[in-house]
């Protein structure tokens, strides 16, 4: 992202009025000194170390730190405007002169203020873009990637934002978050606008919704792929986690938008949507779909798998009394459904005109990085097993992955996996139970232990096995991968789960280079 979009200076009044527009002011609680209206602010930060004299400093209570703890530091650096959630934290009693000439505004939600003002500083780029969002426990990355690819084969360049990185067409930039923080997100949207890229597809994480990162955006369409256990370290309960996801469809879609929601979710949840158009989707079943008569478009979209091949799947999509048949370079039932969701988003993009979508070029769609990536040894080393690298790091994703492998495999199945540190601990034994149920050989290793003890993570995983004596434990991930590949036979399948596209491993506070693909190919050769 070498090019930078235009930024605008902000005034006290523009900030105040914009925060009021988005209902972020609990009351008209603020301080404006005599020269405050004439001052302009050229930067926004939530990090007190990055304050300059023309900065807006936003203080909010985070998970591990509280920005209000740095108000005195901000004042000493002569910050021009403070946005805060708790004005009682201003240390004016101890040092009355420190804040006498500083403008400040109290808000309900400091994170929301960060999003709203970041958008304003870049000229509200979201207003001039056609933005689509994908949420769900599993499948976000795949649907986002597939939509980007469907746009590409139709000669439309789009900005894609998600777990596997940021793409302006084919130009790639790494990303630290599934949905970037506001300072990055709105700059990306502004850059797309300045590059005349009008279409944006982005993953919408539950964290992003809960943290108000999307507050100024009204999406043209949204997909809800799935819902299962994940992120309970953050959301605490499944109900809270679900309600956060579901709020995307009531709070963030514009009046002419489309909602595309997996039909299995309707048998479990009462999902509301503010969209004008609505589709449910899924693989055709013998059971009758739940009625969706309260929505404008009531016909569920079903997809049939006609035939599996080693490199592609032949499918048929039933849509509005029509059938579209073609072959896609993606394997597994869940990827067929993910493709259907991406196709429906593209269908809405082309104003529900099937003839505008190039069906004959589906096989030219590129593989999703780190999702069901099949690696094979060179022909001279054909005595090696097949290896599958996949990002599956939740119980539901691991089960779907291993179900697919078991269905297609003629030999035994090996699975190598661990669980990330500083994340939901409750899923660890559940993933062990799933691995033991579907694989013939299980090797437990490290994922990204981060600041947790690798040994404690492994011990928590091991509690889920009925026969732990049959499980191999090898904390060194490369050794675990090499053991599986070198001991598996021709016709066997080795599944490397959990890291997928990641090219690193986080141990403690240090990030090391580590790529499951590269390590696997090293031993396949």
PDB file of C-alpha atoms in Angstrom, residues 32 44-45 135 167-168 170-171 205 213 237 289 309 368 371 393 410 412 421 442 457 460 469 491 508 517-519:
ATOM      1  CA  UNK A  32     -14.228  23.700  24.049  1.00  0.00           C
ATOM      2  CA  UNK A  44      -6.177  10.449  14.871  1.00  0.00           C
ATOM      3  CA  UNK A  45      -4.571   7.978  17.250  1.00  0.00           C
ATOM      4  CA  UNK A 135     -19.555 -13.315   8.312  1.00  0.00           C
ATOM      5  CA  UNK A 167      -5.887  -7.527  -2.445  1.00  0.00           C
ATOM      6  CA  UNK A 168      -6.327  -4.614  -4.811  1.00  0.00           C
ATOM      7  CA  UNK A 170      -3.812  -8.976  -7.830  1.00  0.00           C
ATOM      8  CA  UNK A 171      -1.749  -6.556  -5.716  1.00  0.00           C
ATOM      9  CA  UNK A 205     -15.420 -10.837  12.061  1.00  0.00           C
ATOM     10  CA  UNK A 213     -15.183  -1.036  13.324  1.00  0.00           C
ATOM     11  CA  UNK A 237     -21.127 -17.266  25.715  1.00  0.00           C
ATOM     12  CA  UNK A 289     -36.662 -26.329   3.713  1.00  0.00           C
ATOM     13  CA  UNK A 309     -13.231 -35.360  -9.412  1.00  0.00           C
ATOM     14  CA  UNK A 368      -8.189 -20.343  -1.841  1.00  0.00           C
ATOM     15  CA  UNK A 371      -7.975 -23.990   2.326  1.00  0.00           C
ATOM     16  CA  UNK A 393      -8.893 -24.401  13.681  1.00  0.00           C
ATOM     17  CA  UNK A 410      -8.637 -44.916  -0.108  1.00  0.00           C
ATOM     18  CA  UNK A 412      -5.405 -44.263   6.090  1.00  0.00           C
ATOM     19  CA  UNK A 421      -2.659 -20.025  22.696  1.00  0.00           C
ATOM     20  CA  UNK A 442      -3.288 -38.373  15.229  1.00  0.00           C
ATOM     21  CA  UNK A 457      -2.233 -26.495  25.641  1.00  0.00           C
ATOM     22  CA  UNK A 460      -5.844 -29.742  27.493  1.00  0.00           C
ATOM     23  CA  UNK A 469      -2.033 -43.934  24.537  1.00  0.00           C
ATOM     24  CA  UNK A 491      -2.556 -43.795  -0.912  1.00  0.00           C
ATOM     25  CA  UNK A 508       5.808 -16.147  23.264  1.00  0.00           C
ATOM     26  CA  UNK A 517       3.208 -25.779   2.713  1.00  0.00           C
ATOM     27  CA  UNK A 518       6.992 -25.290   2.550  1.00  0.00           C
ATOM     28  CA  UNK A 519       7.695 -27.757   5.357  1.00  0.00           C
TER      29      UNK A 519
END
